[in-house]
PDB file of C-alpha atoms in Angstrom:
ATOM      1  CA  ASP T   2     -22.740   2.919  -7.010  1.00 64.00           C
ATOM      2  CA  THR T   3     -19.146   4.879  -5.790  1.00 68.00           C
ATOM      3  CA  GLU T   4     -17.014   3.930  -8.392  1.00 91.00           C
ATOM      4  CA  VAL T   5     -15.157   7.111 -11.055  1.00 96.00           C
ATOM      5  CA  THR T   6     -14.289   5.545 -14.434  1.00 97.00           C
ATOM      6  CA  GLN T   7     -11.648   7.283 -16.882  1.00 97.00           C
ATOM      7  CA  THR T   8     -11.277   5.870 -20.023  1.00 97.00           C
ATOM      8  CA  PRO T   9      -8.998   5.287 -21.594  1.00 97.00           C
ATOM      9  CA  LYS T  10      -6.489   3.346 -18.844  1.00 96.00           C
ATOM     10  CA  HIS T  11      -3.897   3.699 -21.170  1.00 97.00           C
ATOM     11  CA  LEU T  12      -3.145   6.119 -24.117  1.00 97.00           C
ATOM     12  CA  VAL T  13      -0.252   7.135 -26.227  1.00 97.00           C
ATOM     13  CA  MET T  14       0.264  10.176 -28.672  1.00 95.00           C
ATOM     14  CA  GLY T  15       1.995  11.678 -31.121  1.00 94.00           C
ATOM     15  CA  MET T  16       3.042  15.157 -29.894  1.00 93.00           C
ATOM     16  CA  THR T  17       0.509  16.030 -33.439  1.00 92.00           C
ATOM     17  CA  ASN T  18      -2.527  14.309 -32.157  1.00 92.00           C
ATOM     18  CA  LYS T  19      -4.949  15.493 -30.918  1.00 96.00           C
ATOM     19  CA  LYS T  20      -6.996  13.071 -28.374  1.00 97.00           C
ATOM     20  CA  SER T  21      -9.496  13.036 -25.036  1.00 98.00           C
ATOM     21  CA  LEU T  22      -9.615  11.245 -21.468  1.00 98.00           C
ATOM     22  CA  LYS T  23     -13.472  10.622 -20.306  1.00 98.00           C
ATOM     23  CA  CYS T  24     -14.504  10.416 -16.802  1.00 98.00           C
ATOM     24  CA  GLU T  25     -18.416   9.587 -15.600  1.00 98.00           C
ATOM     25  CA  GLN T  26     -19.066   8.737 -11.946  1.00 96.00           C
ATOM     26  CA  HIS T  27     -23.306   8.149 -11.075  1.00 93.00           C
ATOM     27  CA  MET T  28     -22.927   9.759  -7.057  1.00 93.00           C
ATOM     28  CA  GLY T  29     -25.232  12.884  -7.991  1.00 92.00           C
ATOM     29  CA  HIS T  30     -21.394  14.704  -7.010  1.00 92.00           C
ATOM     30  CA  ARG T  31     -21.480  18.080  -8.326  1.00 91.00           C
ATOM     31  CA  ALA T  32     -17.632  18.897  -7.405  1.00 93.00           C
ATOM     32  CA  MET T  33     -15.439  16.926 -11.000  1.00 95.00           C
ATOM     33  CA  TYR T  34     -11.783  17.799 -10.325  1.00 96.00           C
ATOM     34  CA  TRP T  35      -8.475  16.759 -13.597  1.00 98.00           C
ATOM     35  CA  TYR T  36      -5.125  15.930 -11.337  1.00 97.00           C
ATOM     36  CA  LYS T  37      -1.969  15.341 -13.102  1.00 98.00           C
ATOM     37  CA  GLN T  38       0.620  13.095 -11.058  1.00 97.00           C
ATOM     38  CA  LYS T  39       3.911  12.202 -12.460  1.00 97.00           C
ATOM     39  CA  ALA T  40       6.404   9.317 -10.843  1.00 94.00           C
ATOM     40  CA  LYS T  41       6.801   8.680  -7.053  1.00 93.00           C
ATOM     41  CA  LYS T  42       5.109  12.225  -7.028  1.00 96.00           C
ATOM     42  CA  PRO T  43       1.829  13.414  -5.595  1.00 97.00           C
ATOM     43  CA  PRO T  44      -1.340  14.248  -8.012  1.00 97.00           C
ATOM     44  CA  GLU T  45      -1.250  18.187  -8.912  1.00 97.00           C
ATOM     45  CA  LEU T  46      -4.407  19.374  -9.366  1.00 95.00           C
ATOM     46  CA  MET T  47      -5.240  20.715 -12.448  1.00 97.00           C
ATOM     47  CA  PHE T  48      -8.949  21.738 -13.178  1.00 96.00           C
ATOM     48  CA  VAL T  49     -12.024  21.753 -10.418  1.00 94.00           C
ATOM     49  CA  TYR T  50     -15.753  22.085 -12.350  1.00 94.00           C
ATOM     50  CA  SER T  51     -17.826  22.903  -9.478  1.00 92.00           C
ATOM     51  CA  TYR T  52     -21.749  23.098 -11.400  1.00 92.00           C
ATOM     52  CA  GLU T  53     -20.772  22.646 -14.654  1.00 94.00           C
ATOM     53  CA  LYS T  54     -18.615  25.440 -14.526  1.00 94.00           C
ATOM     54  CA  LEU T  55     -14.885  25.681 -14.573  1.00 95.00           C
ATOM     55  CA  SER T  56     -14.154  27.065 -11.621  1.00 93.00           C
ATOM     56  CA  ILE T  57     -10.586  26.479 -10.634  1.00 92.00           C
ATOM     57  CA  ASN T  58      -7.240  26.221 -13.581  1.00 95.00           C
ATOM     58  CA  GLU T  59      -4.000  26.283 -11.518  1.00 94.00           C
ATOM     59  CA  SER T  60      -2.540  27.698 -14.383  1.00 94.00           C
ATOM     60  CA  VAL T  61      -2.261  24.842 -16.969  1.00 97.00           C
ATOM     61  CA  PRO T  62      -1.293  25.114 -19.922  1.00 97.00           C
ATOM     62  CA  SER T  63      -3.663  25.578 -23.380  1.00 97.00           C
ATOM     63  CA  ARG T  64      -3.137  22.182 -24.769  1.00 97.00           C
ATOM     64  CA  PHE T  65      -4.431  21.042 -22.074  1.00 98.00           C
ATOM     65  CA  SER T  66      -8.169  21.979 -22.090  1.00 98.00           C
ATOM     66  CA  PRO T  67     -11.163  20.384 -20.192  1.00 98.00           C
ATOM     67  CA  GLU T  68     -15.203  20.492 -20.667  1.00 98.00           C
ATOM     68  CA  CYS T  69     -18.144  19.363 -17.685  1.00 97.00           C
ATOM     69  CA  PRO T  70     -20.998  18.279 -20.194  1.00 96.00           C
ATOM     70  CA  ASN T  71     -23.491  17.054 -17.605  1.00 93.00           C
ATOM     71  CA  SER T  72     -23.546  16.649 -14.379  1.00 90.00           C
ATOM     72  CA  SER T  73     -21.706  12.737 -14.844  1.00 95.00           C
ATOM     73  CA  LEU T  74     -19.364  13.573 -17.381  1.00 97.00           C
ATOM     74  CA  LEU T  75     -16.003  15.106 -16.846  1.00 98.00           C
ATOM     75  CA  ASN T  76     -13.419  15.060 -20.841  1.00 98.00           C
ATOM     76  CA  LEU T  77      -9.874  16.969 -21.423  1.00 98.00           C
ATOM     77  CA  HIS T  78      -8.148  17.275 -24.832  1.00 98.00           C
ATOM     78  CA  LEU T  79      -5.678  16.958 -25.846  1.00 97.00           C
ATOM     79  CA  HIS T  80      -3.942  19.217 -28.289  1.00 96.00           C
ATOM     80  CA  ALA T  81      -0.066  19.257 -29.528  1.00 95.00           C
ATOM     81  CA  LEU T  82       1.418  17.913 -26.235  1.00 96.00           C
ATOM     82  CA  GLN T  83       5.134  17.356 -25.627  1.00 96.00           C
ATOM     83  CA  PRO T  84       6.577  14.321 -23.763  1.00 96.00           C
ATOM     84  CA  GLU T  85       7.152  15.784 -20.872  1.00 97.00           C
ATOM     85  CA  ASP T  86       3.332  15.666 -20.340  1.00 97.00           C
ATOM     86  CA  SER T  87       3.263  11.572 -20.038  1.00 98.00           C
ATOM     87  CA  ALA T  88       1.533  11.581 -16.376  1.00 97.00           C
ATOM     88  CA  LEU T  89      -0.999   9.478 -15.294  1.00 97.00           C
ATOM     89  CA  TYR T  90      -4.247  11.658 -14.877  1.00 98.00           C
ATOM     90  CA  LEU T  91      -6.661  11.056 -13.232  1.00 98.00           C
ATOM     91  CA  CYS T  92     -10.222  12.381 -12.063  1.00 98.00           C
ATOM     92  CA  ALA T  93     -12.006  12.591  -9.040  1.00 96.00           C
ATOM     93  CA  SER T  94     -15.611  14.115  -8.112  1.00 95.00           C
ATOM     94  CA  SER T  95     -16.930  15.554  -4.595  1.00 93.00           C
ATOM     95  CA  GLN T  96     -20.013  16.177  -2.814  1.00 89.00           C
ATOM     96  CA  ASP T  97     -20.665  19.848  -4.371  1.00 71.00           C
ATOM     97  CA  TRP T  98     -20.551  21.798  -0.814  1.00 67.00           C
ATOM     98  CA  GLY T  99     -16.602  21.757  -1.366  1.00 75.00           C
ATOM     99  CA  LEU T 100     -13.372  19.553   0.238  1.00 78.00           C
ATOM    100  CA  GLY T 101     -13.034  21.483   3.387  1.00 78.00           C
ATOM    101  CA  ASN T 102     -15.843  18.494   4.698  1.00 79.00           C
ATOM    102  CA  THR T 103     -16.249  16.221   2.645  1.00 86.00           C
ATOM    103  CA  GLU T 104     -13.564  13.397   0.127  1.00 90.00           C
ATOM    104  CA  ALA T 105     -13.391  13.037  -2.684  1.00 93.00           C
ATOM    105  CA  PHE T 106     -13.128   9.872  -4.911  1.00 94.00           C
ATOM    106  CA  PHE T 107     -10.621   9.364  -7.608  1.00 96.00           C
ATOM    107  CA  GLY T 108     -10.565   7.419 -10.708  1.00 96.00           C
ATOM    108  CA  GLN T 109      -8.319   4.404 -11.583  1.00 95.00           C
ATOM    109  CA  GLY T 110      -6.184   7.121 -14.129  1.00 97.00           C
ATOM    110  CA  THR T 111      -5.515   7.240 -17.319  1.00 97.00           C
ATOM    111  CA  ARG T 112      -1.688   6.809 -17.858  1.00 97.00           C
ATOM    112  CA  LEU T 113      -1.295   8.765 -20.891  1.00 98.00           C
ATOM    113  CA  THR T 114       2.516   8.871 -23.595  1.00 97.00           C
ATOM    114  CA  VAL T 115       3.510  10.694 -25.082  1.00 97.00           C
ATOM    115  CA  VAL T 116       5.892  10.598 -28.538  1.00 95.00           C
TER     116      VAL T 116
ATOM    117  CA  GLN S  23       0.776  26.228  -0.490  1.00 80.00           C
ATOM    118  CA  GLN S  24       1.999  22.525  -0.341  1.00 91.00           C
ATOM    119  CA  PRO S  25       1.761  20.273   3.384  1.00 95.00           C
ATOM    120  CA  VAL S  26       5.247  18.889   4.307  1.00 96.00           C
ATOM    121  CA  GLN S  27       4.775  15.207   4.998  1.00 97.00           C
ATOM    122  CA  SER S  28       7.004  13.366   7.309  1.00 96.00           C
ATOM    123  CA  PRO S  29       8.702  11.230   6.963  1.00 97.00           C
ATOM    124  CA  GLN S  30       9.619  10.312   3.321  1.00 97.00           C
ATOM    125  CA  ALA S  31      10.151   6.738   4.584  1.00 98.00           C
ATOM    126  CA  VAL S  32       8.804   4.054   6.361  1.00 97.00           C
ATOM    127  CA  ILE S  33       9.856   0.437   6.503  1.00 97.00           C
ATOM    128  CA  LEU S  34       8.291  -1.451   9.340  1.00 96.00           C
ATOM    129  CA  ARG S  35       7.368  -5.159  10.562  1.00 97.00           C
ATOM    130  CA  GLU S  36       3.973  -6.613  10.663  1.00 96.00           C
ATOM    131  CA  GLY S  37       2.201  -5.588  14.567  1.00 95.00           C
ATOM    132  CA  GLU S  38       4.640  -1.862  14.390  1.00 95.00           C
ATOM    133  CA  ASP S  39       3.065   1.372  14.543  1.00 95.00           C
ATOM    134  CA  ALA S  40       4.140   4.193  12.655  1.00 95.00           C
ATOM    135  CA  VAL S  41       2.972   8.117  12.955  1.00 97.00           C
ATOM    136  CA  ILE S  42       2.963  10.050   9.610  1.00 97.00           C
ATOM    137  CA  ASN S  43       2.781  14.042   9.720  1.00 97.00           C
ATOM    138  CA  CYS S  44       1.395  16.504   8.337  1.00 96.00           C
ATOM    139  CA  SER S  45       1.789  20.272   8.575  1.00 95.00           C
ATOM    140  CA  SER S  46       1.197  23.923   6.911  1.00 92.00           C
ATOM    141  CA  SER S  47       2.354  27.387   6.952  1.00 88.00           C
ATOM    142  CA  LYS S  48      -1.502  28.540   6.246  1.00 86.00           C
ATOM    143  CA  ALA S  49      -4.504  28.328   7.927  1.00 81.00           C
ATOM    144  CA  LEU S  50      -6.567  24.809   6.979  1.00 84.00           C
ATOM    145  CA  TYR S  51      -9.631  24.414   6.389  1.00 84.00           C
ATOM    146  CA  SER S  52      -9.346  20.419   6.641  1.00 90.00           C
ATOM    147  CA  VAL S  53      -6.798  17.870   5.996  1.00 94.00           C
ATOM    148  CA  HIS S  54      -7.465  14.636   4.116  1.00 95.00           C
ATOM    149  CA  TRP S  55      -5.260  11.541   4.155  1.00 96.00           C
ATOM    150  CA  TYR S  56      -5.182   9.551   1.798  1.00 97.00           C
ATOM    151  CA  ARG S  57      -3.383   5.775   0.963  1.00 97.00           C
ATOM    152  CA  GLN S  58      -2.349   4.849  -2.456  1.00 97.00           C
ATOM    153  CA  LYS S  59      -1.130   1.639  -3.534  1.00 96.00           C
ATOM    154  CA  HIS S  60       1.448   1.268  -7.357  1.00 91.00           C
ATOM    155  CA  GLY S  61      -1.297   1.588 -10.051  1.00 87.00           C
ATOM    156  CA  GLU S  62      -4.273   2.039  -8.260  1.00 91.00           C
ATOM    157  CA  ALA S  63      -6.489   5.307  -7.768  1.00 93.00           C
ATOM    158  CA  PRO S  64      -5.448   7.442  -4.195  1.00 95.00           C
ATOM    159  CA  VAL S  65      -8.782   6.377  -1.042  1.00 94.00           C
ATOM    160  CA  PHE S  66      -9.541   8.186   0.791  1.00 94.00           C
ATOM    161  CA  LEU S  67      -8.730   7.124   4.337  1.00 95.00           C
ATOM    162  CA  MET S  68      -9.606  10.145   6.613  1.00 94.00           C
ATOM    163  CA  ILE S  69     -10.693  13.359   6.844  1.00 93.00           C
ATOM    164  CA  LEU S  70     -10.400  15.769  10.000  1.00 92.00           C
ATOM    165  CA  LEU S  71     -12.342  19.615  10.168  1.00 87.00           C
ATOM    166  CA  LYS S  72     -11.820  22.661  12.432  1.00 81.00           C
ATOM    167  CA  GLY S  73     -13.137  22.100  15.037  1.00 80.00           C
ATOM    168  CA  GLY S  74     -12.767  18.577  16.029  1.00 81.00           C
ATOM    169  CA  GLU S  75     -15.125  16.447  13.603  1.00 82.00           C
ATOM    170  CA  GLN S  76     -13.637  13.942  12.086  1.00 83.00           C
ATOM    171  CA  LYS S  77     -15.030  11.052   8.870  1.00 83.00           C
ATOM    172  CA  GLY S  78     -13.101   8.130   8.128  1.00 83.00           C
ATOM    173  CA  HIS S  79     -12.353   4.640   8.019  1.00 76.00           C
ATOM    174  CA  GLU S  80     -13.036   3.025  12.122  1.00 70.00           C
ATOM    175  CA  LYS S  81      -9.706   1.381  11.646  1.00 76.00           C
ATOM    176  CA  ILE S  82      -7.781   3.696  10.797  1.00 83.00           C
ATOM    177  CA  SER S  83      -6.773   7.083  13.890  1.00 91.00           C
ATOM    178  CA  ALA S  84      -5.613  11.023  13.266  1.00 94.00           C
ATOM    179  CA  SER S  85      -5.233  13.730  14.971  1.00 92.00           C
ATOM    180  CA  PHE S  86      -5.494  17.981  13.682  1.00 92.00           C
ATOM    181  CA  ASN S  87      -3.928  20.309  15.824  1.00 91.00           C
ATOM    182  CA  GLU S  88      -5.738  23.465  14.670  1.00 89.00           C
ATOM    183  CA  LYS S  89      -3.356  26.175  16.994  1.00 90.00           C
ATOM    184  CA  LYS S  90       0.307  24.770  14.642  1.00 90.00           C
ATOM    185  CA  GLN S  91      -1.201  23.450  11.551  1.00 91.00           C
ATOM    186  CA  GLN S  92      -0.273  19.669  11.705  1.00 94.00           C
ATOM    187  CA  SER S  93      -1.824  16.185  10.952  1.00 95.00           C
ATOM    188  CA  SER S  94      -0.942  13.264  12.033  1.00 96.00           C
ATOM    189  CA  LEU S  95      -2.197   9.692  11.022  1.00 96.00           C
ATOM    190  CA  TYR S  96      -1.643   6.397  13.387  1.00 95.00           C
ATOM    191  CA  LEU S  97      -1.408   4.007  11.855  1.00 94.00           C
ATOM    192  CA  THR S  98      -1.393   0.454  14.689  1.00 92.00           C
ATOM    193  CA  ALA S  99      -0.315  -3.404  14.439  1.00 92.00           C
ATOM    194  CA  SER S 100       0.900  -2.566  11.038  1.00 93.00           C
ATOM    195  CA  GLN S 101      -0.455  -5.730   8.275  1.00 93.00           C
ATOM    196  CA  LEU S 102       0.954  -6.234   4.893  1.00 96.00           C
ATOM    197  CA  SER S 103      -2.360  -3.804   3.225  1.00 94.00           C
ATOM    198  CA  TYR S 104      -1.185  -1.142   5.144  1.00 95.00           C
ATOM    199  CA  SER S 105       2.447  -0.759   2.440  1.00 97.00           C
ATOM    200  CA  GLY S 106       1.167   1.736  -0.444  1.00 97.00           C
ATOM    201  CA  THR S 107       1.430   5.483  -0.433  1.00 98.00           C
ATOM    202  CA  TYR S 108       0.258   8.146   1.629  1.00 98.00           C
ATOM    203  CA  PHE S 109      -0.687  11.744   0.446  1.00 98.00           C
ATOM    204  CA  CYS S 110      -2.147  14.436   3.313  1.00 97.00           C
ATOM    205  CA  GLY S 111      -4.002  16.676   1.482  1.00 95.00           C
ATOM    206  CA  THR S 112      -4.985  20.747   2.377  1.00 92.00           C
ATOM    207  CA  VAL S 113      -8.219  22.196   1.918  1.00 87.00           C
ATOM    208  CA  LEU S 114      -7.453  26.825   2.786  1.00 80.00           C
ATOM    209  CA  TYR S 115     -10.678  26.963   1.343  1.00 77.00           C
ATOM    210  CA  GLY S 116     -13.637  25.222  -1.055  1.00 78.00           C
ATOM    211  CA  ASN S 117     -13.071  22.903  -4.011  1.00 83.00           C
ATOM    212  CA  LYS S 118      -8.740  23.590  -3.604  1.00 88.00           C
ATOM    213  CA  LEU S 119      -7.179  19.875  -2.526  1.00 92.00           C
ATOM    214  CA  VAL S 120      -3.312  20.306  -2.810  1.00 93.00           C
ATOM    215  CA  PHE S 121      -0.919  17.078  -1.193  1.00 96.00           C
ATOM    216  CA  GLY S 122       1.951  16.975   0.690  1.00 97.00           C
ATOM    217  CA  ALA S 123       4.732  15.065  -0.944  1.00 97.00           C
ATOM    218  CA  GLY S 124       4.154  11.452  -0.193  1.00 98.00           C
ATOM    219  CA  THR S 125       5.078   9.289   2.777  1.00 98.00           C
ATOM    220  CA  ILE S 126       5.764   5.602   1.612  1.00 98.00           C
ATOM    221  CA  LEU S 127       5.043   3.032   3.581  1.00 97.00           C
ATOM    222  CA  ARG S 128       5.660  -0.547   3.275  1.00 97.00           C
ATOM    223  CA  VAL S 129       5.033  -3.255   5.804  1.00 97.00           C
ATOM    224  CA  LYS S 130       7.300  -6.406   5.917  1.00 96.00           C
ATOM    225  CA  SER S 131       6.343  -9.670   7.100  1.00 93.00           C
TER     226      SER S 131
END
């Protein structure tokens, strides 16, 4: 199984809502990532988890809250988002020895619309 | 820190060749190449490491000039399925992979 599965595929939420994005992989990878991608732009790194611990936070606003409950799951909790947060949110995973010498596997993403 | 890609866009006819370039102002640990089709996930193509090691798909060829911190992706005998946006990604350290702006490739029949 070489898949990274993200749910839901699409999400529409109001600015006062709380929602969560979910990401799952069963490749035994110990590094997991959240990227945000706006239309016609490259994926932009948000968070990196290594061995279930947050190792990189790219100065992401606190309305985005990541969680890694176990080695296979990664969540992104959303609260009080703004319309400009509408984007494709991509999850990725990789072997634990770092992306210096191994590839990242990406999920299909969750397309988020904030209204 | 974002690597610089060129060209921004390329239009090819089937069977033609293309080169996509990626450069960084920082010393790199490795360079990644991914292709993303519209509405789909980025798909790994190749990784080039310091010291010359490469890993990736057999039909993809790329180079990495460590002295210049530049990488090039070579697409030969292009097929319709090559169409998409190509991203290079650079790793300075650890797990921080940063993508360039992308190169849109369109292959016409």
